[in-house]
Coordinates of C-alpha atoms in Angstrom, one line a residue:
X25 CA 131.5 -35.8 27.9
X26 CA 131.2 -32.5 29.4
X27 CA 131.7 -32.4 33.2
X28 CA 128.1 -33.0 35.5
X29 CA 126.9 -29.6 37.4
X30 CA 128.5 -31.0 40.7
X31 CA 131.7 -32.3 39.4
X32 CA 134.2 -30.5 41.1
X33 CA 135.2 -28.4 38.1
X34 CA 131.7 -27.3 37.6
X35 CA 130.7 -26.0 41.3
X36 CA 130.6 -22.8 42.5
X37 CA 134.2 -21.1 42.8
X38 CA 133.2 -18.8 46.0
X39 CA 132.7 -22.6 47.3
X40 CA 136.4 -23.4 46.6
X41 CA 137.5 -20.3 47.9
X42 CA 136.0 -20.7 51.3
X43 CA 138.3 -21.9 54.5
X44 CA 137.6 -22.7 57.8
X45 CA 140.5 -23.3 59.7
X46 CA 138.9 -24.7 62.8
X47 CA 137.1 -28.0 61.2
X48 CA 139.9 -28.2 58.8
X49 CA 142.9 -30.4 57.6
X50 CA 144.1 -30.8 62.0
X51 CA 140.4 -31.7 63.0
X52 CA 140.2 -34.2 59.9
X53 CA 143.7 -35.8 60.7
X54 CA 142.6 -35.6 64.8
X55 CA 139.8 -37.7 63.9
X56 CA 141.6 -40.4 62.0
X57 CA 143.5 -40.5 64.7
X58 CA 140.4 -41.1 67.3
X59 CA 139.1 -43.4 64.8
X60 CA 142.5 -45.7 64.8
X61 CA 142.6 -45.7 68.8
X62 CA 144.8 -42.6 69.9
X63 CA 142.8 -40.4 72.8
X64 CA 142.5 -36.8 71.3
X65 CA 141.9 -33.9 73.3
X66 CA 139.7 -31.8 71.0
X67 CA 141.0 -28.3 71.6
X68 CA 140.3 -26.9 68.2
X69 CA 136.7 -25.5 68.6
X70 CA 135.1 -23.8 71.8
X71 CA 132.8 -26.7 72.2
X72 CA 132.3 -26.6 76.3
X73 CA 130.0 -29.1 76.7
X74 CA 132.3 -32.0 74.2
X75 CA 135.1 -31.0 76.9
X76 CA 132.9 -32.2 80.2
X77 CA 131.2 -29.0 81.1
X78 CA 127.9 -29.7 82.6
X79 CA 125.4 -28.2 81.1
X80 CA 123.7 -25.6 84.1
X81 CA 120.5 -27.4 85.4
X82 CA 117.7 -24.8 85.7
X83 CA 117.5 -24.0 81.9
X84 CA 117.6 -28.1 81.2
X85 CA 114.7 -28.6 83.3
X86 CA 112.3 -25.7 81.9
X87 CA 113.4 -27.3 78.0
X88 CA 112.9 -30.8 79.2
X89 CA 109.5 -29.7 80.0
X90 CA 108.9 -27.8 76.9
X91 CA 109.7 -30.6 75.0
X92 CA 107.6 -33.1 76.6
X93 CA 104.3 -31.0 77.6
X94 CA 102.6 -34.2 78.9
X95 CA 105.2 -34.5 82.1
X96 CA 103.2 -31.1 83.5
X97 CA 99.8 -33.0 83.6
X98 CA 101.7 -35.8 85.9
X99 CA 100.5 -35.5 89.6
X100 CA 103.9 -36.3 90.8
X101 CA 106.1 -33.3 88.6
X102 CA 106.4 -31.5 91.1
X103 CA 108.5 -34.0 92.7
X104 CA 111.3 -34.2 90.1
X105 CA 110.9 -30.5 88.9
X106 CA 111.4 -27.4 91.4
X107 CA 108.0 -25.4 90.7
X108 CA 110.0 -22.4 89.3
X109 CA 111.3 -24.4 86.7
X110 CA 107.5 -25.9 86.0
X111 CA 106.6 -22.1 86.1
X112 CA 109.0 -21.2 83.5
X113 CA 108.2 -24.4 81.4
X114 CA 104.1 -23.1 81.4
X115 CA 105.1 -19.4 80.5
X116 CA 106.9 -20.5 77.6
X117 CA 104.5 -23.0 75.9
X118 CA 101.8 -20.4 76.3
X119 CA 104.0 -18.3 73.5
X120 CA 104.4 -21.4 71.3
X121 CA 101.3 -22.3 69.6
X122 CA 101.5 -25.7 68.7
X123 CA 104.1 -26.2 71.1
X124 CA 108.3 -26.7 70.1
X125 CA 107.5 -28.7 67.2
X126 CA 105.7 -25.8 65.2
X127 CA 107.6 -22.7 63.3
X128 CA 107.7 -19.6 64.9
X129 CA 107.4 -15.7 63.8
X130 CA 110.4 -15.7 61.5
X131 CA 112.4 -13.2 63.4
X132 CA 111.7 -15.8 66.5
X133 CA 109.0 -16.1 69.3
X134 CA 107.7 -12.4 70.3
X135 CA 107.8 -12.8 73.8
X136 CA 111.1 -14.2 73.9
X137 CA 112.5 -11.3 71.6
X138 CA 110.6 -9.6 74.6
X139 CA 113.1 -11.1 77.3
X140 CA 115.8 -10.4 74.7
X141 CA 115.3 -6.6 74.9
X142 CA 114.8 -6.3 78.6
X143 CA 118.0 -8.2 79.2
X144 CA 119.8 -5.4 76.7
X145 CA 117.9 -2.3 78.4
X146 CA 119.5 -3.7 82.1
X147 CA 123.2 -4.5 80.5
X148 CA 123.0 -1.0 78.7
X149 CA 120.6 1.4 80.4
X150 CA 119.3 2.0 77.6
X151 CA 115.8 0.9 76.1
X152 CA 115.7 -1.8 73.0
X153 CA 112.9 -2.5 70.7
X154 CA 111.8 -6.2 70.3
X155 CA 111.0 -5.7 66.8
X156 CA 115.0 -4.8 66.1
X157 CA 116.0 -8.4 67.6
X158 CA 115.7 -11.5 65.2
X159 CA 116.8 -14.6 67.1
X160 CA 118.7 -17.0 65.1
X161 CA 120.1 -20.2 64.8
X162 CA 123.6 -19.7 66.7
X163 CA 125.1 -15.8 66.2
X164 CA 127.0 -17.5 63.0
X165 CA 123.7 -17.7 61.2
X166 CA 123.0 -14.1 62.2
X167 CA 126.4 -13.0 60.7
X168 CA 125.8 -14.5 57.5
X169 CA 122.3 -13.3 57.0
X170 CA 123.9 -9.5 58.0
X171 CA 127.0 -10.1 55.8
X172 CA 124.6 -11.6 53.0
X173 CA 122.7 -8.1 53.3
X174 CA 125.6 -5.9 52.9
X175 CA 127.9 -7.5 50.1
X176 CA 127.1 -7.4 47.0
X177 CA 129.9 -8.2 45.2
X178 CA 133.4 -8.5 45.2
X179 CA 133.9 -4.5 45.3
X180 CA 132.1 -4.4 48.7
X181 CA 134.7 -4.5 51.5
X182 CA 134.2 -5.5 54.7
X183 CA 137.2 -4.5 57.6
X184 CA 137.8 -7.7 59.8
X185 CA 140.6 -7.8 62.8
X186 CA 143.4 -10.1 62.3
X187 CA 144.1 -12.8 63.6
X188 CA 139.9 -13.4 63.1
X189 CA 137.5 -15.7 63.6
X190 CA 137.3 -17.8 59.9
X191 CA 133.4 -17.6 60.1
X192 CA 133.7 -13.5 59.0
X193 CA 136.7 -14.7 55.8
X194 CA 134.6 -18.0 55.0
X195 CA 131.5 -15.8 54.7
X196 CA 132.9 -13.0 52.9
X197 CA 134.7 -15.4 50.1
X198 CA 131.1 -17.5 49.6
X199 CA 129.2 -14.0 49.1
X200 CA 132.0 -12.8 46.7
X201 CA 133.2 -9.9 49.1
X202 CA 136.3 -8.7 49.3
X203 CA 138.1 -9.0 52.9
X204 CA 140.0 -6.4 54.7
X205 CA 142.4 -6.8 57.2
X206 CA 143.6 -4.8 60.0
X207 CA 145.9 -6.4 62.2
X208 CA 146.2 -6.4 65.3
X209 CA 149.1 -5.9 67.6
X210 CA 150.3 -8.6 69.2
X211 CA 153.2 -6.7 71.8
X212 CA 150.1 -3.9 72.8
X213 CA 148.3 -7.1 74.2
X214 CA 146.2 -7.3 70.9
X215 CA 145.4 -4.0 70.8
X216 CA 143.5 -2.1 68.4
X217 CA 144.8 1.2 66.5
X218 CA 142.9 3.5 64.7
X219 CA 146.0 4.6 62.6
X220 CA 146.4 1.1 61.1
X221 CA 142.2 1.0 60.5
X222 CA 142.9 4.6 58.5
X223 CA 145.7 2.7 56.3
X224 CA 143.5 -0.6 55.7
X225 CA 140.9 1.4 54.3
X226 CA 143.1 3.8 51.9
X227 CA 145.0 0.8 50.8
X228 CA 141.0 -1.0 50.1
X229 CA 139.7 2.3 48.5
X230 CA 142.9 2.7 46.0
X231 CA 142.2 -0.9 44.8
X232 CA 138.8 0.2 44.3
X233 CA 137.1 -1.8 46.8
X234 CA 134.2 -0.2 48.7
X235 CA 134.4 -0.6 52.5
X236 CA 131.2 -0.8 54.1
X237 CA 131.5 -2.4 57.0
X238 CA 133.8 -3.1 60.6
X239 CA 133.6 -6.0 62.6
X240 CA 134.4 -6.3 66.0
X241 CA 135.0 -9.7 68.1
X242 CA 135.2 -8.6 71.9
X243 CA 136.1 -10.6 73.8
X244 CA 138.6 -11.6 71.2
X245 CA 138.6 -15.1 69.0
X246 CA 141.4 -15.8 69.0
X247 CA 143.1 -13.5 71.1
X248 CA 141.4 -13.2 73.9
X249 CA 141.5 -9.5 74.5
X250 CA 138.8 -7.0 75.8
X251 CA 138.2 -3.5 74.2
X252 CA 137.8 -0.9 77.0
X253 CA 135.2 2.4 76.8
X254 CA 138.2 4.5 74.9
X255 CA 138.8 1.7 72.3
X256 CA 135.1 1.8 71.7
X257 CA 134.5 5.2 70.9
X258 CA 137.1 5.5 68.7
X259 CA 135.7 2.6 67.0
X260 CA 132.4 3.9 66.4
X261 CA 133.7 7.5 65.6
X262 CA 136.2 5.8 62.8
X263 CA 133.1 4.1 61.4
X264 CA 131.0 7.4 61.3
X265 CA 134.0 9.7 59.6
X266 CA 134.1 6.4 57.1
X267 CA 130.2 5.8 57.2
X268 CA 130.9 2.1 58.2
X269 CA 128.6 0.1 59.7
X270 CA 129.5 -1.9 63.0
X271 CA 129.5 -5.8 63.1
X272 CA 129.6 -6.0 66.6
X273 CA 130.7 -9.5 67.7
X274 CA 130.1 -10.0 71.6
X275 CA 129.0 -13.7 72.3
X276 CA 131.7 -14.2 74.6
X277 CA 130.5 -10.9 77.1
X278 CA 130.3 -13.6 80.0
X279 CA 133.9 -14.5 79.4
X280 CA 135.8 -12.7 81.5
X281 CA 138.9 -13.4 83.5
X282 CA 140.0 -10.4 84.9
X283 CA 138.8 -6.7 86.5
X284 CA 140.5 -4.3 84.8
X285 CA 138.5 -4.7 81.4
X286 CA 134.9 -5.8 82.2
X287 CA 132.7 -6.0 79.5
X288 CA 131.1 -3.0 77.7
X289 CA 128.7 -3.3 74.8
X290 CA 129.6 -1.2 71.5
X291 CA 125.9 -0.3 72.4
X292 CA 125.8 1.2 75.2
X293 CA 128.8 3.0 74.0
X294 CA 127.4 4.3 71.1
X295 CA 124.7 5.6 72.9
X296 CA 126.3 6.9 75.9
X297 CA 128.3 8.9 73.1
X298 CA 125.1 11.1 72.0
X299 CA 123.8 12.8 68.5
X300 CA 125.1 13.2 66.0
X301 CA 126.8 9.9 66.9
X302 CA 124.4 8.0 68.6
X303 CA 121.7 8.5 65.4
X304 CA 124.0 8.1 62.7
X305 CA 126.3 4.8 63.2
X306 CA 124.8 1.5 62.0
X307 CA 125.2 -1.1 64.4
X308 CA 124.4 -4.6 64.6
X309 CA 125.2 -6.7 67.7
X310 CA 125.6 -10.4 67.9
X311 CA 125.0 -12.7 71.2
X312 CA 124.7 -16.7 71.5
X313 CA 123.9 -19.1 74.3
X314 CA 126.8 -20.9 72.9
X315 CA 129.7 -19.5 75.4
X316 CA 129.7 -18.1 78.4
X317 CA 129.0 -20.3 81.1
X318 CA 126.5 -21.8 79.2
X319 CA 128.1 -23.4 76.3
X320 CA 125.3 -24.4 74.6
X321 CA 127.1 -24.8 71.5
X322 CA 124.7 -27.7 69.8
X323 CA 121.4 -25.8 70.9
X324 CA 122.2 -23.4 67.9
X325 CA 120.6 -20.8 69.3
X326 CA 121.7 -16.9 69.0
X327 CA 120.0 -13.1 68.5
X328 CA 121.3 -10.0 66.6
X329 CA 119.8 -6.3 67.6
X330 CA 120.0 -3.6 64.9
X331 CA 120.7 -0.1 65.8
X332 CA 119.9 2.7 63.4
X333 CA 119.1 0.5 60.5
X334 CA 116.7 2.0 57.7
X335 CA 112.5 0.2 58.5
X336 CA 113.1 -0.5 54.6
X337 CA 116.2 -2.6 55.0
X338 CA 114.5 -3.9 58.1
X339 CA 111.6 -5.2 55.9
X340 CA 114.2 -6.5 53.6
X341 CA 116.3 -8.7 56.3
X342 CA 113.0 -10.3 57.8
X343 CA 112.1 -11.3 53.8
X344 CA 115.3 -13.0 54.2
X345 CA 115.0 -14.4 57.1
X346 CA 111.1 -16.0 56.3
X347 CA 112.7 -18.2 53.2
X348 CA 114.1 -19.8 56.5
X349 CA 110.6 -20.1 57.9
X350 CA 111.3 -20.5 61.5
X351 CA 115.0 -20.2 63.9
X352 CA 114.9 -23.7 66.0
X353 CA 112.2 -23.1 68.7
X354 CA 114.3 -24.8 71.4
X355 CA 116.7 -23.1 71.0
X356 CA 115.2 -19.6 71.4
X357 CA 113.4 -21.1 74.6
X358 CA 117.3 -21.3 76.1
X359 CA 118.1 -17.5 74.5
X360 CA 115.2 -16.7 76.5
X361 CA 116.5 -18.8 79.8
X362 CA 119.9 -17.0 79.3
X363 CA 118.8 -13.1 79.3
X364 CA 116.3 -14.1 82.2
X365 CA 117.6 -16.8 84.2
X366 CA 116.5 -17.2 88.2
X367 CA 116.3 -14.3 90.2
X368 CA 117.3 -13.9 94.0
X369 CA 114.3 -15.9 95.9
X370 CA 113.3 -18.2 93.3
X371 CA 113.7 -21.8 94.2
X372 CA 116.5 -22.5 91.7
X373 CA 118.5 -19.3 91.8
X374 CA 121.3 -21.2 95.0
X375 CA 121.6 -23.7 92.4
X376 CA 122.0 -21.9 89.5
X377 CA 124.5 -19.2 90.7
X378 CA 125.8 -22.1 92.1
X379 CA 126.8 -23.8 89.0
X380 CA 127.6 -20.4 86.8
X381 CA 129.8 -19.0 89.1
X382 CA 131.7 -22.3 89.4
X383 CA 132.0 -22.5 85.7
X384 CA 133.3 -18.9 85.7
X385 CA 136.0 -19.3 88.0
X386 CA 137.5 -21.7 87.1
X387 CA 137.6 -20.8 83.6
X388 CA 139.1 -17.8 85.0
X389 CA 142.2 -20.4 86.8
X390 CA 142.4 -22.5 83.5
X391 CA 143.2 -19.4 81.6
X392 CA 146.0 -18.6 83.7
X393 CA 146.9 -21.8 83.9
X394 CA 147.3 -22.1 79.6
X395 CA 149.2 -18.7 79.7
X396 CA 151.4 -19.8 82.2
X397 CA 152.3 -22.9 80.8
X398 CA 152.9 -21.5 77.4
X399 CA 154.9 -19.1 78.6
X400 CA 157.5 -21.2 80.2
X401 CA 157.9 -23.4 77.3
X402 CA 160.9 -22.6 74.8
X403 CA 160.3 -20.3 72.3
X404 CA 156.9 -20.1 72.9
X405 CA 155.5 -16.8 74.1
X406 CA 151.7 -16.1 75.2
X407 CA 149.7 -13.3 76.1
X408 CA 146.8 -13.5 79.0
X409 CA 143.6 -14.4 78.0
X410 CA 141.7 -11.7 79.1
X411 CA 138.4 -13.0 78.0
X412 CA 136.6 -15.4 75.7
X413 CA 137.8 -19.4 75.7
X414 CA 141.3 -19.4 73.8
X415 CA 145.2 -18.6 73.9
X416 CA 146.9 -17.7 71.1
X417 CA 150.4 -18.2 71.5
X418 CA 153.0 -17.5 69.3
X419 CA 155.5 -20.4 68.0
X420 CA 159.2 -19.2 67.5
X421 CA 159.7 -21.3 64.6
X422 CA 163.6 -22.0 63.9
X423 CA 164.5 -21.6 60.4
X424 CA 165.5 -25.5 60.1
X425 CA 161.4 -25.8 60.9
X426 CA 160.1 -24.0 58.8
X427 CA 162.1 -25.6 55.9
X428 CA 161.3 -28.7 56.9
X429 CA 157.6 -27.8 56.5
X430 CA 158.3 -26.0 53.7
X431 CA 159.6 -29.7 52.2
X432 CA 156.7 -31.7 53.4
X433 CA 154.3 -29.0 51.5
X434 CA 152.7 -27.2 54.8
X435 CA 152.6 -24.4 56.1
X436 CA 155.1 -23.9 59.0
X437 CA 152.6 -23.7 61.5
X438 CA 150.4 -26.2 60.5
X439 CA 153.2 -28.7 60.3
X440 CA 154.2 -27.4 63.7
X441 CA 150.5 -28.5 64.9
X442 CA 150.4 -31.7 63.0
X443 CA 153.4 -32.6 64.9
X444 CA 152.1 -31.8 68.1
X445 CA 148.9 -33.7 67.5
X446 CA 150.9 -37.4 66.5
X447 CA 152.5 -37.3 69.4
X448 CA 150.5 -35.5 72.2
X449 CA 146.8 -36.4 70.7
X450 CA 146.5 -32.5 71.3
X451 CA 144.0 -30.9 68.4
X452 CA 144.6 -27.3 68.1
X453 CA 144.3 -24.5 64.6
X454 CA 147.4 -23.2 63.2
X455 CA 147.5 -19.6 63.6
X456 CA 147.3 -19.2 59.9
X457 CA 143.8 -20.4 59.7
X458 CA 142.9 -17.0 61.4
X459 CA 145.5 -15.0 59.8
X460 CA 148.7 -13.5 61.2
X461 CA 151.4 -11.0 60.0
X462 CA 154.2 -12.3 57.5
X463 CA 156.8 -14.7 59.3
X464 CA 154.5 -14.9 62.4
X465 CA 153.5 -18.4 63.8
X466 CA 150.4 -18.9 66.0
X467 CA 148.2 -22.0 67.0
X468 CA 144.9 -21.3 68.6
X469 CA 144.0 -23.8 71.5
X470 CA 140.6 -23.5 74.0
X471 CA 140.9 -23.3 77.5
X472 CA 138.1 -25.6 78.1
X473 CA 139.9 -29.1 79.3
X474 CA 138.8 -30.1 82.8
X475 CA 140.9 -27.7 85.5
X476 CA 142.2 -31.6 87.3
X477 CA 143.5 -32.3 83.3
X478 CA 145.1 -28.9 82.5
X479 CA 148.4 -29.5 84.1
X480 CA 149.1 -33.3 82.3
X481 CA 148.0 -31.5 79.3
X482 CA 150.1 -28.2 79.8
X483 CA 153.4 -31.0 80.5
X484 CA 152.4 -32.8 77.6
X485 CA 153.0 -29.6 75.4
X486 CA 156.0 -28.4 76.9
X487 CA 157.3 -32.0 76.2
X488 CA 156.2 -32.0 72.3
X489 CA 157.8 -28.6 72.7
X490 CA 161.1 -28.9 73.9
X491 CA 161.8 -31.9 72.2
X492 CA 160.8 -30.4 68.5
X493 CA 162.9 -27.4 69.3
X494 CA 165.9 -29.3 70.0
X495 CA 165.4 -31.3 66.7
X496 CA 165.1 -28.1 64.8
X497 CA 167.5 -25.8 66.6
X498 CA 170.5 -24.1 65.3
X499 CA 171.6 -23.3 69.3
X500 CA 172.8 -20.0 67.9
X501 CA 169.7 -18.4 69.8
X502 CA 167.4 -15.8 68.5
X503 CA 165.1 -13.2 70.0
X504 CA 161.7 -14.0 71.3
X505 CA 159.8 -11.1 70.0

């Protein structure tokens, strides 16, 4: 008997060839674990809210009222809901016909796209067109619908940083692209180098692969670094000599931990940067109300702005994007909430900076804290998360390790963090689910455990640590870097 359309044999082989590193073989084994008893710290995913961050109150209020219309016609609402957040709740069902359980415009609500565009003109200084902003459920969804545009095949290359976020290489191998990797270097604190973007895309072209596009994550996942005005523009000046266009990844933009680097939009950049420049680059920008210091993760709700894109492939993305019907309304009600939360003088605004700034600082500690910790463990060495949620540190495995993994069928690394999660209930991603340089071992952990659990947790590691070091030791030392 032949094999059924949905025996494994018979499925679609982009479907095999798809990883993602971060809900992988760790998170399946992690919760096992949870299921037979042992307290896991999930660490693996940026997932604020699963970690006890509270969600920020203002925006909860205005959806709660959204999503149950009837509380405005109570005569006491105004004594459980601060009148700004009843304000807010009125504006927004007056764009939603039907209310949150009807579709929207496809490319989201209009007036929210609106809010969307005013929030970009006062980051930027530069105006934005609504009708160049299609919200979308979570930036992911965005991605794919962008990548989905651009590849067509396996000779369509698109240049992604490693280490990377697995959405970009899961995507590419379900849409039969080809990836491209330019690495990243780990001793320049992550830093990016033209020079090694020039050699990634001779190496793609003599293969005959077609580059056609660059992605950017800044803040960095994993890495956690920020991309300055000068790393920018040569960014965007590599894609116009290469006619590239830029992916530009920024959901993390309210993640930032330290002065020297604030956040700059590729934007902004490319437009401070003037013609032919400014007119000529593709660019695509992706934000999310997942991060920041709203970790909205399970809202799903995200935008991507289009910069010097054709009207025809404009016309073609939104036909795209109506087989959908509708992003989630809710959702786009908090994207709206995010880009224009409560202003000085509203009746919320104490509460809300409040709350925001609270969540920011002490992200800001918690990363020092992580970078700290790793780097006084034994061969373990870490550079500062400068922004988004994660560290990235690397694991000096000793030869005797990486046999033993080698043995037990694993990857060093993952049998490093398989390790680590028996005996510390610690769930991380092996470095290699994001990619890394030959020989290189990484694991990628959040900074999101609560501040008053980050030192237990930190001792905990350094305990796994030491211990599996001195089991797989030679003592004959070897160099850190």
């Amino acid at each position: 008997m032949p094999p059924k359309p949905l025996d494994y044999e018979s499925i679609n082989e982009n479907v095999k060839k798809a990883q993602y590193a971060v809900r992988g073989e760790l998170y399946l084994r992690a919760s096992e674990l949870q299921k037979e008893g042992k307290k896991i710290i999930f660490t693996n995913v940026g997932n604020p809210h699963a970690l006890g961050q509270k969600p920020l109150t203002f925006p909860r209020q205005v959806v709660a009222l959204c999503q149950a219309p009837f509380l405005l016609d109570e005569p006491n609402v105004g004594l459980l809901f601060p009148a700004d957040a009843i304000a807010r709740a009125k504006h927004y069902l007056s764009y939603a016909t039907g209310g949150l359980g009807a579709y929207s415009d496809s490319r989201g609500v209009p007036g929210i796209r609106k809010e969307v565009a005013e929030f970009i003109q006062r980051r930027d200084g530069y105006p934005s067109d609504p009708e160049l902003i299609y919200l979308t459920d979570g930036a992911s969804k965005g991605v794919m619908q962008i990548l989905n545009t651009i590849i067509g095949g396996e000779g369509d290359g698109i240049l992604v940083p490693v280490p990377q976020y697995p959405l970009y290489s899961a995507t590419i191998a379900l849409l039969g692209g080809s990836l491209v990797p330019y690495y990243l270097e780990e001793t320049a604190n992550w830093g990016l180098d033209v020079n090694e973007l020039r050699q990634s895309v001779r190496q793609a072209r003599y293969k005959g692969i077609n580059v056609k596009a660059m992605v950017i994550i800044n803040p960095g996942n994993p890495t956690g670094q920020c991309l300055n005005e000068a790393n920018l523009r040569e960014v965007l000046q590599f894609c116009y000599q290469e006619n590239l266009v830029l992916l530009g990844d920024e959901v993390y933009q309210q993640n930032i931990y330290q002065d020297e680097r604030p956040f700059i939009s590729a934007r902004k950049v490319l437009l401070d940067m003037g013609p032919p420049i400014s007119r000529e680059v593709q660019l695509v920008s992706f934000h999310s109300v997942s991060k920041g210091y709203w970790g909205e993760c399970g809202q799903r709700g995200g935008y991507f702005e289009m910069t010097n894109i054709a009207p025809e492939t404009v016309d073609e993305i939104y036909k795209v994007a109506s087989i959908s019907l509708s992003p989630n309304v809710p959702a786009q009600i908090f994207m709206g909430l995010m880009v224009n939360p409560p202003k000085p003088g509203d009746i919320s605004y104490d509460q809300y900076l409040r709350e925001s700034q609270g969540i920011l600082e002490s992200l800001r500690r918690r990363a020092r804290i992580m970078t700290d910790g790793f780097n006084s463990c034994r061969n373990v060495v870490c550079n500062f998360t400068e922004g988004a949620m994660y560290s990235f540190p690397q694991i000096r495995l000793p030869p005797r390790a990486i046999e033993a993994a080698k043995q037990a069928g694993k990857v060093p690394d993952v049998f490093y963090c398989l390790k680590l999660l028996e005996a510390t209930g610690i769930s991380t991603v092996p470095g290699s689910g994001f990619g890394q340089k030959e020989g290189v071992f990484h694991l990628r952990t959040t900074i999101l455990p609560a501040e008053e659990d980050m030192p237990a947790i930190m001792a905990s590691f350094k305990k796994f640590n030491d211990e599996f070091m001195e089991q797989y030791e030679d003592h004959r030392g070897y160099s850190r870097m």
